Amino acid sequence: MQLTEHRENTLLLAPDSPAKECWFDREWLRRGNHIDGHSDASGRNPALFLKIDGNHYVLRHYYRGGLPGKLIEDAYLWPGLNKTRAYRELKLLEQIQALELPACRPVAARIERQGFSYRADLITERLVGCRDLVGALSREPLSEPRWIQLGQVLARFHRAGVYHADLNARNILLDNEHIYLIDFDRGEMRNPDRKWQQANLDRLLRSLRKEAQRVSGLKWQESDWSLLLKGYRQ
């Protein structure tokens, strides 16, 4: 990870990253027609899709959630650079890439410190041609081999000790062949342990049940979960 400091801003670059600080400037992105859409996530703060020099990226700003987010939208208490959310997520993504696990490649992060607080953004490569699991299930059911494949992917992350803090159906992307995990904010490397691994799986199951109630016609049923577990236990 390469680090560049300018006044109160710190730019973090992943290895071989072409990113520049202007990539985080919304006005520069608009003037150059580099904004190529945004995520269709149900949250109130979608990520921006970027296209720069023919390459596709995702720019995500860190927002506070829950009750604190209603009072202070995106400012966090300054904990030291290496404990900021952007620094930790970028570093984790670099570790995930080194483990050759299926996730988006890290590009850069920017941290803007203002006294005792900071704001931050993260850029990753965009997985073009993918849709999230909810979007996929809105169109058609997943086949038995695909559910087994998903379970196998989750097992790979767990065996490697990768903890995903928000494992839900919208943070799983798939195309016709591959399955990826995205959004590792607040994730970390842990010693493999059945307790947190089971909690991760339980969180995903709750997410699928919630989406089945929220999205009309979602092509998911409880028996699909047993197929996922079959792949996970293999």
PDB file of C-alpha atoms in Angstrom:
ATOM      1  CA  MET A   1       0.000   0.000   0.000  1.00  0.00           C
ATOM      2  CA  GLN A   2       1.434   3.352  -1.081  1.00  0.00           C
ATOM      3  CA  LEU A   3       0.653   6.399   1.063  1.00  0.00           C
ATOM      4  CA  THR A   4       0.665  10.056  -0.030  1.00  0.00           C
ATOM      5  CA  GLU A   5      -0.193  12.911   2.340  1.00  0.00           C
ATOM      6  CA  HIS A   6      -1.261  16.401   1.207  1.00  0.00           C
ATOM      7  CA  ARG A   7      -2.314  18.883   3.896  1.00  0.00           C
ATOM      8  CA  GLU A   8      -5.173  17.126   5.715  1.00  0.00           C
ATOM      9  CA  ASN A   9      -5.749  14.531   2.976  1.00  0.00           C
ATOM     10  CA  THR A  10      -4.155  11.099   2.763  1.00  0.00           C
ATOM     11  CA  LEU A  11      -4.262   9.094  -0.473  1.00  0.00           C
ATOM     12  CA  LEU A  12      -3.731   5.343  -0.196  1.00  0.00           C
ATOM     13  CA  LEU A  13      -2.930   3.390  -3.351  1.00  0.00           C
ATOM     14  CA  ALA A  14      -3.091  -0.358  -3.858  1.00  0.00           C
ATOM     15  CA  PRO A  15      -0.081  -1.929  -5.634  1.00  0.00           C
ATOM     16  CA  ASP A  16       0.124  -0.901  -9.318  1.00  0.00           C
ATOM     17  CA  SER A  17      -2.867   1.420  -8.909  1.00  0.00           C
ATOM     18  CA  PRO A  18      -3.224   4.178 -11.555  1.00  0.00           C
ATOM     19  CA  ALA A  19      -5.502   6.270  -9.325  1.00  0.00           C
ATOM     20  CA  LYS A  20      -4.994   9.970  -8.663  1.00  0.00           C
ATOM     21  CA  GLU A  21      -6.575  12.192  -6.046  1.00  0.00           C
ATOM     22  CA  CYS A  22      -8.783  13.829  -8.695  1.00  0.00           C
ATOM     23  CA  TRP A  23     -10.587  10.487  -9.068  1.00  0.00           C
ATOM     24  CA  PHE A  24     -12.289  11.277  -5.744  1.00  0.00           C
ATOM     25  CA  ASP A  25     -13.418  14.745  -6.893  1.00  0.00           C
ATOM     26  CA  ARG A  26     -17.106  14.506  -7.932  1.00  0.00           C
ATOM     27  CA  GLU A  27     -16.907  17.750  -9.890  1.00  0.00           C
ATOM     28  CA  TRP A  28     -13.830  16.561 -11.837  1.00  0.00           C
ATOM     29  CA  LEU A  29     -15.602  13.284 -12.544  1.00  0.00           C
ATOM     30  CA  ARG A  30     -18.715  15.076 -13.821  1.00  0.00           C
ATOM     31  CA  ARG A  31     -16.760  17.488 -16.036  1.00  0.00           C
ATOM     32  CA  GLY A  32     -14.872  14.603 -17.607  1.00  0.00           C
ATOM     33  CA  ASN A  33     -18.007  12.459 -18.066  1.00  0.00           C
ATOM     34  CA  HIS A  34     -16.383   9.743 -15.961  1.00  0.00           C
ATOM     35  CA  ILE A  35     -19.542   8.884 -13.999  1.00  0.00           C
ATOM     36  CA  ASP A  36     -21.064   5.790 -15.607  1.00  0.00           C
ATOM     37  CA  GLY A  37     -24.082   5.271 -13.373  1.00  0.00           C
ATOM     38  CA  HIS A  38     -24.572   4.174  -9.802  1.00  0.00           C
ATOM     39  CA  SER A  39     -25.374   1.070  -7.813  1.00  0.00           C
ATOM     40  CA  ASP A  40     -29.010   0.056  -7.534  1.00  0.00           C
ATOM     41  CA  ALA A  41     -28.641  -0.899  -3.881  1.00  0.00           C
ATOM     42  CA  SER A  42     -31.657  -0.130  -1.733  1.00  0.00           C
ATOM     43  CA  GLY A  43     -29.622   2.122   0.572  1.00  0.00           C
ATOM     44  CA  ARG A  44     -29.959   5.902   0.516  1.00  0.00           C
ATOM     45  CA  ASN A  45     -26.331   6.452  -0.525  1.00  0.00           C
ATOM     46  CA  PRO A  46     -25.527   4.473  -3.683  1.00  0.00           C
ATOM     47  CA  ALA A  47     -21.976   4.007  -4.906  1.00  0.00           C
ATOM     48  CA  LEU A  48     -20.889   5.681  -8.148  1.00  0.00           C
ATOM     49  CA  PHE A  49     -19.777   3.694 -11.180  1.00  0.00           C
ATOM     50  CA  LEU A  50     -16.782   5.277 -12.907  1.00  0.00           C
ATOM     51  CA  LYS A  51     -15.167   4.821 -16.302  1.00  0.00           C
ATOM     52  CA  ILE A  52     -11.657   6.281 -16.550  1.00  0.00           C
ATOM     53  CA  ASP A  53      -9.189   5.560 -19.354  1.00  0.00           C
ATOM     54  CA  GLY A  54     -11.389   2.703 -20.529  1.00  0.00           C
ATOM     55  CA  ASN A  55     -11.424   0.972 -17.144  1.00  0.00           C
ATOM     56  CA  HIS A  56     -14.390   0.515 -14.801  1.00  0.00           C
ATOM     57  CA  TYR A  57     -14.375   1.354 -11.094  1.00  0.00           C
ATOM     58  CA  VAL A  58     -16.697   1.830  -8.126  1.00  0.00           C
ATOM     59  CA  LEU A  59     -16.399   4.879  -5.866  1.00  0.00           C
ATOM     60  CA  ARG A  60     -17.983   4.470  -2.439  1.00  0.00           C
ATOM     61  CA  HIS A  61     -18.209   7.111   0.266  1.00  0.00           C
ATOM     62  CA  TYR A  62     -18.328   5.978   3.884  1.00  0.00           C
ATOM     63  CA  TYR A  63     -21.589   6.911   5.587  1.00  0.00           C
ATOM     64  CA  ARG A  64     -22.634   6.290   9.153  1.00  0.00           C
ATOM     65  CA  GLY A  65     -25.556   3.937   9.656  1.00  0.00           C
ATOM     66  CA  GLY A  66     -28.295   3.578  12.234  1.00  0.00           C
ATOM     67  CA  LEU A  67     -29.173   6.347  14.676  1.00  0.00           C
ATOM     68  CA  PRO A  68     -25.711   8.014  14.556  1.00  0.00           C
ATOM     69  CA  GLY A  69     -26.112   8.369  10.776  1.00  0.00           C
ATOM     70  CA  LYS A  70     -29.239  10.478  11.267  1.00  0.00           C
ATOM     71  CA  LEU A  71     -27.266  12.956  13.341  1.00  0.00           C
ATOM     72  CA  ILE A  72     -23.821  12.895  11.721  1.00  0.00           C
ATOM     73  CA  GLU A  73     -24.001  11.668   8.133  1.00  0.00           C
ATOM     74  CA  ASP A  74     -20.406  10.807   7.257  1.00  0.00           C
ATOM     75  CA  ALA A  75     -17.946  12.081   9.872  1.00  0.00           C
ATOM     76  CA  TYR A  76     -16.048   9.675  12.115  1.00  0.00           C
ATOM     77  CA  LEU A  77     -13.913  10.269  15.192  1.00  0.00           C
ATOM     78  CA  TRP A  78     -10.219  10.266  14.206  1.00  0.00           C
ATOM     79  CA  PRO A  79      -8.644   7.028  15.574  1.00  0.00           C
ATOM     80  CA  GLY A  80      -5.257   7.221  13.844  1.00  0.00           C
ATOM     81  CA  LEU A  81      -4.681   6.512  10.158  1.00  0.00           C
ATOM     82  CA  ASN A  82      -4.270   2.746  10.341  1.00  0.00           C
ATOM     83  CA  LYS A  83      -7.551   2.398  12.257  1.00  0.00           C
ATOM     84  CA  THR A  84      -9.720   4.366   9.815  1.00  0.00           C
ATOM     85  CA  ARG A  85     -12.346   2.342   8.010  1.00  0.00           C
ATOM     86  CA  ALA A  86     -10.924   3.098   4.575  1.00  0.00           C
ATOM     87  CA  TYR A  87      -7.381   2.080   5.525  1.00  0.00           C
ATOM     88  CA  ARG A  88      -8.564  -1.167   7.098  1.00  0.00           C
ATOM     89  CA  GLU A  89     -10.812  -2.121   4.178  1.00  0.00           C
ATOM     90  CA  LEU A  90      -8.171  -1.358   1.555  1.00  0.00           C
ATOM     91  CA  LYS A  91      -5.614  -3.432   3.467  1.00  0.00           C
ATOM     92  CA  LEU A  92      -8.086  -6.310   3.879  1.00  0.00           C
ATOM     93  CA  LEU A  93      -8.867  -6.294   0.150  1.00  0.00           C
ATOM     94  CA  GLU A  94      -5.148  -6.493  -0.583  1.00  0.00           C
ATOM     95  CA  GLN A  95      -4.912  -9.534   1.698  1.00  0.00           C
ATOM     96  CA  ILE A  96      -7.925 -11.119  -0.004  1.00  0.00           C
ATOM     97  CA  GLN A  97      -6.291 -10.621  -3.399  1.00  0.00           C
ATOM     98  CA  ALA A  98      -3.085 -12.227  -2.125  1.00  0.00           C
ATOM     99  CA  LEU A  99      -5.180 -15.230  -1.050  1.00  0.00           C
ATOM    100  CA  GLU A 100      -6.702 -15.367  -4.569  1.00  0.00           C
ATOM    101  CA  LEU A 101     -10.244 -15.218  -3.232  1.00  0.00           C
ATOM    102  CA  PRO A 102     -13.071 -13.932  -5.477  1.00  0.00           C
ATOM    103  CA  ALA A 103     -13.612 -10.283  -4.548  1.00  0.00           C
ATOM    104  CA  CYS A 104     -13.248  -6.891  -6.207  1.00  0.00           C
ATOM    105  CA  ARG A 105      -9.684  -5.628  -6.595  1.00  0.00           C
ATOM    106  CA  PRO A 106      -8.697  -2.640  -4.437  1.00  0.00           C
ATOM    107  CA  VAL A 107      -7.600   0.554  -6.205  1.00  0.00           C
ATOM    108  CA  ALA A 108      -7.327   3.460  -3.764  1.00  0.00           C
ATOM    109  CA  ALA A 109      -8.724   5.162  -0.687  1.00  0.00           C
ATOM    110  CA  ARG A 110      -8.795   8.791   0.406  1.00  0.00           C
ATOM    111  CA  ILE A 111      -9.036   9.986   3.987  1.00  0.00           C
ATOM    112  CA  GLU A 112      -9.848  13.641   4.728  1.00  0.00           C
ATOM    113  CA  ARG A 113      -8.994  14.611   8.273  1.00  0.00           C
ATOM    114  CA  GLN A 114     -10.562  17.665   9.888  1.00  0.00           C
ATOM    115  CA  GLY A 115      -9.280  18.095  13.413  1.00  0.00           C
ATOM    116  CA  PHE A 116     -10.665  15.271  15.527  1.00  0.00           C
ATOM    117  CA  SER A 117     -12.812  13.789  12.750  1.00  0.00           C
ATOM    118  CA  TYR A 118     -12.406  12.357   9.254  1.00  0.00           C
ATOM    119  CA  ARG A 119     -14.334  11.424   6.132  1.00  0.00           C
ATOM    120  CA  ALA A 120     -13.302   8.739   3.666  1.00  0.00           C
ATOM    121  CA  ASP A 121     -13.867   7.179   0.240  1.00  0.00           C
ATOM    122  CA  LEU A 122     -12.818   3.918  -1.385  1.00  0.00           C
ATOM    123  CA  ILE A 123     -12.323   2.993  -5.051  1.00  0.00           C
ATOM    124  CA  THR A 124     -12.357  -0.616  -6.223  1.00  0.00           C
ATOM    125  CA  GLU A 125     -12.471  -2.205  -9.643  1.00  0.00           C
ATOM    126  CA  ARG A 126     -16.003  -2.771 -10.873  1.00  0.00           C
ATOM    127  CA  LEU A 127     -17.105  -6.322 -11.604  1.00  0.00           C
ATOM    128  CA  VAL A 128     -18.735  -5.562 -14.942  1.00  0.00           C
ATOM    129  CA  GLY A 129     -21.490  -7.912 -16.083  1.00  0.00           C
ATOM    130  CA  CYS A 130     -22.417  -9.032 -12.563  1.00  0.00           C
ATOM    131  CA  ARG A 131     -25.636  -8.607 -10.628  1.00  0.00           C
ATOM    132  CA  ASP A 132     -26.236  -9.106  -6.950  1.00  0.00           C
ATOM    133  CA  LEU A 133     -27.917 -12.222  -5.639  1.00  0.00           C
ATOM    134  CA  VAL A 134     -31.235 -10.449  -5.102  1.00  0.00           C
ATOM    135  CA  GLY A 135     -31.231  -9.164  -8.673  1.00  0.00           C
ATOM    136  CA  ALA A 136     -30.408 -12.616  -9.994  1.00  0.00           C
ATOM    137  CA  LEU A 137     -33.177 -14.271  -7.973  1.00  0.00           C
ATOM    138  CA  SER A 138     -35.645 -11.630  -9.140  1.00  0.00           C
ATOM    139  CA  ARG A 139     -35.218 -12.958 -12.675  1.00  0.00           C
ATOM    140  CA  GLU A 140     -34.909 -16.709 -12.240  1.00  0.00           C
ATOM    141  CA  PRO A 141     -34.101 -19.312  -9.603  1.00  0.00           C
ATOM    142  CA  LEU A 142     -30.518 -20.422  -9.146  1.00  0.00           C
ATOM    143  CA  SER A 143     -29.750 -23.956 -10.201  1.00  0.00           C
ATOM    144  CA  GLU A 144     -28.672 -26.577  -7.686  1.00  0.00           C
ATOM    145  CA  PRO A 145     -25.008 -26.421  -8.826  1.00  0.00           C
ATOM    146  CA  ARG A 146     -25.004 -22.629  -8.368  1.00  0.00           C
ATOM    147  CA  TRP A 147     -26.247 -22.836  -4.780  1.00  0.00           C
ATOM    148  CA  ILE A 148     -23.580 -25.448  -4.081  1.00  0.00           C
ATOM    149  CA  GLN A 149     -20.999 -23.185  -5.729  1.00  0.00           C
ATOM    150  CA  LEU A 150     -22.039 -20.296  -3.484  1.00  0.00           C
ATOM    151  CA  GLY A 151     -21.586 -22.473  -0.419  1.00  0.00           C
ATOM    152  CA  GLN A 152     -18.129 -23.472  -1.624  1.00  0.00           C
ATOM    153  CA  VAL A 153     -17.136 -19.820  -2.146  1.00  0.00           C
ATOM    154  CA  LEU A 154     -18.249 -18.906   1.380  1.00  0.00           C
ATOM    155  CA  ALA A 155     -16.282 -21.848   2.766  1.00  0.00           C
ATOM    156  CA  ARG A 156     -13.134 -20.651   0.988  1.00  0.00           C
ATOM    157  CA  PHE A 157     -13.368 -17.256   2.674  1.00  0.00           C
ATOM    158  CA  HIS A 158     -14.060 -18.829   6.062  1.00  0.00           C
ATOM    159  CA  ARG A 159     -11.206 -21.324   5.827  1.00  0.00           C
ATOM    160  CA  ALA A 160      -8.878 -18.432   5.019  1.00  0.00           C
ATOM    161  CA  GLY A 161     -10.119 -16.562   8.090  1.00  0.00           C
ATOM    162  CA  VAL A 162     -11.853 -13.716   6.232  1.00  0.00           C
ATOM    163  CA  TYR A 163     -14.672 -12.249   8.306  1.00  0.00           C
ATOM    164  CA  HIS A 164     -17.326 -10.319   6.362  1.00  0.00           C
ATOM    165  CA  ALA A 165     -19.125  -7.960   8.743  1.00  0.00           C
ATOM    166  CA  ASP A 166     -22.234  -7.599   6.554  1.00  0.00           C
ATOM    167  CA  LEU A 167     -22.722 -10.847   4.659  1.00  0.00           C
ATOM    168  CA  ASN A 168     -26.087 -10.307   2.995  1.00  0.00           C
ATOM    169  CA  ALA A 169     -27.651 -11.173  -0.343  1.00  0.00           C
ATOM    170  CA  ARG A 170     -26.808  -7.795  -1.864  1.00  0.00           C
ATOM    171  CA  ASN A 171     -23.108  -8.160  -1.119  1.00  0.00           C
ATOM    172  CA  ILE A 172     -22.885 -11.296  -3.248  1.00  0.00           C
ATOM    173  CA  LEU A 173     -22.331 -10.731  -6.972  1.00  0.00           C
ATOM    174  CA  LEU A 174     -22.480 -13.316  -9.721  1.00  0.00           C
ATOM    175  CA  ASP A 175     -22.144 -13.605 -13.464  1.00  0.00           C
ATOM    176  CA  ASN A 176     -22.691 -16.683 -15.619  1.00  0.00           C
ATOM    177  CA  GLU A 177     -19.630 -18.409 -14.185  1.00  0.00           C
ATOM    178  CA  HIS A 178     -18.233 -16.776 -11.044  1.00  0.00           C
ATOM    179  CA  ILE A 179     -19.441 -15.688  -7.611  1.00  0.00           C
ATOM    180  CA  TYR A 180     -17.843 -12.788  -5.706  1.00  0.00           C
ATOM    181  CA  LEU A 181     -18.174 -11.096  -2.330  1.00  0.00           C
ATOM    182  CA  ILE A 182     -18.070  -7.304  -2.078  1.00  0.00           C
ATOM    183  CA  ASP A 183     -18.170  -4.547   0.587  1.00  0.00           C
ATOM    184  CA  PHE A 184     -15.697  -5.583   3.274  1.00  0.00           C
ATOM    185  CA  ASP A 185     -16.181  -2.480   5.430  1.00  0.00           C
ATOM    186  CA  ARG A 186     -15.510  -3.444   9.074  1.00  0.00           C
ATOM    187  CA  GLY A 187     -14.338  -6.879   7.942  1.00  0.00           C
ATOM    188  CA  GLU A 188     -11.112  -8.387   9.205  1.00  0.00           C
ATOM    189  CA  MET A 189      -8.844 -11.417   9.250  1.00  0.00           C
ATOM    190  CA  ARG A 190      -9.657 -13.797  12.100  1.00  0.00           C
ATOM    191  CA  ASN A 191      -8.594 -17.205  13.273  1.00  0.00           C
ATOM    192  CA  PRO A 192     -11.044 -19.684  11.715  1.00  0.00           C
ATOM    193  CA  ASP A 193     -13.662 -20.446  14.356  1.00  0.00           C
ATOM    194  CA  ARG A 194     -17.011 -22.157  14.060  1.00  0.00           C
ATOM    195  CA  LYS A 195     -18.786 -19.542  16.203  1.00  0.00           C
ATOM    196  CA  TRP A 196     -18.210 -16.483  14.004  1.00  0.00           C
ATOM    197  CA  GLN A 197     -18.465 -18.557  10.833  1.00  0.00           C
ATOM    198  CA  GLN A 198     -21.915 -19.818  11.846  1.00  0.00           C
ATOM    199  CA  ALA A 199     -22.964 -16.272  12.775  1.00  0.00           C
ATOM    200  CA  ASN A 200     -21.903 -15.183   9.272  1.00  0.00           C
ATOM    201  CA  LEU A 201     -24.065 -17.872   7.679  1.00  0.00           C
ATOM    202  CA  ASP A 202     -27.002 -17.048   9.956  1.00  0.00           C
ATOM    203  CA  ARG A 203     -26.780 -13.411   8.871  1.00  0.00           C
ATOM    204  CA  LEU A 204     -26.990 -14.401   5.218  1.00  0.00           C
ATOM    205  CA  LEU A 205     -29.984 -16.655   5.864  1.00  0.00           C
ATOM    206  CA  ARG A 206     -31.805 -13.816   7.641  1.00  0.00           C
ATOM    207  CA  SER A 207     -31.031 -11.578   4.680  1.00  0.00           C
ATOM    208  CA  LEU A 208     -32.506 -14.046   2.184  1.00  0.00           C
ATOM    209  CA  ARG A 209     -35.655 -14.437   4.257  1.00  0.00           C
ATOM    210  CA  LYS A 210     -36.002 -10.666   4.569  1.00  0.00           C
ATOM    211  CA  GLU A 211     -35.541 -10.146   0.813  1.00  0.00           C
ATOM    212  CA  ALA A 212     -38.113 -12.868   0.078  1.00  0.00           C
ATOM    213  CA  GLN A 213     -40.657 -10.856   2.056  1.00  0.00           C
ATOM    214  CA  ARG A 214     -39.619  -7.518   0.611  1.00  0.00           C
ATOM    215  CA  VAL A 215     -39.173  -8.404  -3.085  1.00  0.00           C
ATOM    216  CA  SER A 216     -42.279  -9.691  -4.800  1.00  0.00           C
ATOM    217  CA  GLY A 217     -41.701 -12.865  -6.791  1.00  0.00           C
ATOM    218  CA  LEU A 218     -38.189 -13.514  -5.495  1.00  0.00           C
ATOM    219  CA  LYS A 219     -37.315 -17.012  -6.680  1.00  0.00           C
ATOM    220  CA  TRP A 220     -35.893 -18.386  -3.460  1.00  0.00           C
ATOM    221  CA  GLN A 221     -37.140 -21.098  -1.157  1.00  0.00           C
ATOM    222  CA  GLU A 222     -35.943 -22.542   2.132  1.00  0.00           C
ATOM    223  CA  SER A 223     -34.773 -25.763   0.470  1.00  0.00           C
ATOM    224  CA  ASP A 224     -32.174 -23.729  -1.467  1.00  0.00           C
ATOM    225  CA  TRP A 225     -30.381 -23.103   1.813  1.00  0.00           C
ATOM    226  CA  SER A 226     -29.699 -26.813   2.277  1.00  0.00           C
ATOM    227  CA  LEU A 227     -27.974 -26.825  -1.123  1.00  0.00           C
ATOM    228  CA  LEU A 228     -25.789 -23.903  -0.068  1.00  0.00           C
ATOM    229  CA  LEU A 229     -24.847 -25.759   3.124  1.00  0.00           C
ATOM    230  CA  LYS A 230     -24.074 -28.870   1.089  1.00  0.00           C
ATOM    231  CA  GLY A 231     -21.500 -26.888  -0.895  1.00  0.00           C
ATOM    232  CA  TYR A 232     -20.183 -25.210   2.253  1.00  0.00           C
ATOM    233  CA  ARG A 233     -19.585 -28.524   4.016  1.00  0.00           C
ATOM    234  CA  GLN A 234     -17.830 -30.084   1.042  1.00  0.00           C
TER     235      GLN A 234
END
